Amino acid sequence: MERVYNFSAGPSVLPMPVLEKAQKELVNYGSAGMSVMEMSHRSKVYVEIFDNTEARLRKLMNIPDNYKVLFLQGGASMQFAMIPMNLMVNKKADYLNTGEFAGKAIGEAKKYGSVNVVASSEDKKYTYTPEIDPAKFDKNADYFHMTSNNTIFGTKHTEYPTTGAVPLVVDMSSNILSEVYDVSKFGLIYAGAQKNMACAGVTVVIIREDLIERSDDNLALMLSYKVMAEQKSMYNTPPCYSIYIAGLVFEWLLNMGGVPAIQKVNEEKAKILYDYIDESKLFSNPVVKKDRSMMNVPFVTGNTELDDKFIKEAEKAGFVNLKGHRIVGGMRASIYNAMPVEGIKALVGFMKDFEVNNK
Ligand code: PMP
């Protein structure tokens, strides 16, 4: 069986060179005589894999020295809870409501303190990112939370608020490493690995050191940033294999010229797809142009039966996981870093044929 073009929103496509290297090293890593899956996380050989993974991410994102990188479990969803548990000292936080995951983050935060929703795009089914009015900020907020890229609705923020002394906390699950970000502007960045970094199982947290001091000593140890930072993410057994795969993905990115290089490719890919959707008489994208995601591209025909037909025929032709999220319906092409330009060109070719055949 040939490999397909996989447009899954996550877990998603991984770069071929990464899969091939992992395959080569699967049974016997280097001269270890065993698989990475079989190693003690405290062994010299694994600690080297772990340290290299962190060093590569630091290089890729230009992470300043006063930030810790944590490799945790529980997905980005666990961060929805860990963030308020650790950072809510005054029991107040500002949040943006820009979609399903932002909403879930708000729901968890409300269990630990009061949430001020600074802006929301719920009125138009999250098809845009709302204007952020600084007058609505709570000066005493413990942090300001937002989602950089909304995976389900296909929107992304192009501007970030100036929050002064209030740390900016960002869920970058679906667009970390897709474009250049200045880490020093953020207090905490988190992302599940299963879109742009690795297979599922590890969640990356990049946290400014002063924020780590906020963790209360009475927190469950597994849920404390302080404990995880002190123990270098190895208070318990970390998700060893996912971290190893992340290390390979980071190496692949560095070899191609890092984040600026992949950003160019991503811009090219998104342009090819959006340009076609915009000129098409059949397909359309519901998102306000300036807020369009470079990673998740929802589109519809306007006819649910035709959408279903498209998804079925696409799958037969080797373009899989194009079904939109159940909340929005229609289609969605997730075009993360590992999706090659050829995949987008082939998809657009298929869409053009479908349009001709379904006039
Ligand atoms: N935030 C965003 C933006 C996401 O896209 C997702 C998953 N699709 C999550 C959070 C939840 O991530 P996880 O499944 O790793 O908990």
PDB file of C-alpha atoms in Angstrom, residues 84 87-95 109 112-116 138-144 166 214:
ATOM      1  CA  PRO A  84      -4.612  28.135  36.644  1.00  0.00           C
ATOM      2  CA  LEU A  87      -0.243  30.559  38.094  1.00  0.00           C
ATOM      3  CA  MET A  88      -3.450  31.890  39.685  1.00  0.00           C
ATOM      4  CA  VAL A  89      -2.101  33.596  42.758  1.00  0.00           C
ATOM      5  CA  ASN A  90      -4.705  36.396  42.916  1.00  0.00           C
ATOM      6  CA  LYS A  91      -7.324  33.971  41.538  1.00  0.00           C
ATOM      7  CA  LYS A  92      -7.986  36.133  38.471  1.00  0.00           C
ATOM      8  CA  ALA A  93      -7.106  35.741  34.838  1.00  0.00           C
ATOM      9  CA  ASP A  94      -7.923  37.261  31.436  1.00  0.00           C
ATOM     10  CA  TYR A  95      -8.921  34.924  28.593  1.00  0.00           C
ATOM     11  CA  ALA A 109      -9.711  28.092  34.791  1.00  0.00           C
ATOM     12  CA  TYR A 112      -9.654  27.897  40.248  1.00  0.00           C
ATOM     13  CA  GLY A 113     -10.603  31.561  40.110  1.00  0.00           C
ATOM     14  CA  SER A 114     -12.509  34.229  38.241  1.00  0.00           C
ATOM     15  CA  VAL A 115     -12.137  34.501  34.497  1.00  0.00           C
ATOM     16  CA  ASN A 116     -12.491  37.772  32.630  1.00  0.00           C
ATOM     17  CA  ASP A 138      -7.765  43.271  34.368  1.00  0.00           C
ATOM     18  CA  LYS A 139      -4.581  44.918  35.677  1.00  0.00           C
ATOM     19  CA  ASN A 140      -4.493  42.469  38.550  1.00  0.00           C
ATOM     20  CA  ALA A 141      -4.880  39.391  36.368  1.00  0.00           C
ATOM     21  CA  ASP A 142      -2.398  36.620  37.092  1.00  0.00           C
ATOM     22  CA  TYR A 143      -1.990  36.047  33.362  1.00  0.00           C
ATOM     23  CA  PHE A 144      -3.615  36.592  29.962  1.00  0.00           C
ATOM     24  CA  VAL A 166       0.716  40.410  33.121  1.00  0.00           C
ATOM     25  CA  ARG A 214       4.324  30.649  41.751  1.00  0.00           C
TER      26      ARG A 214
END
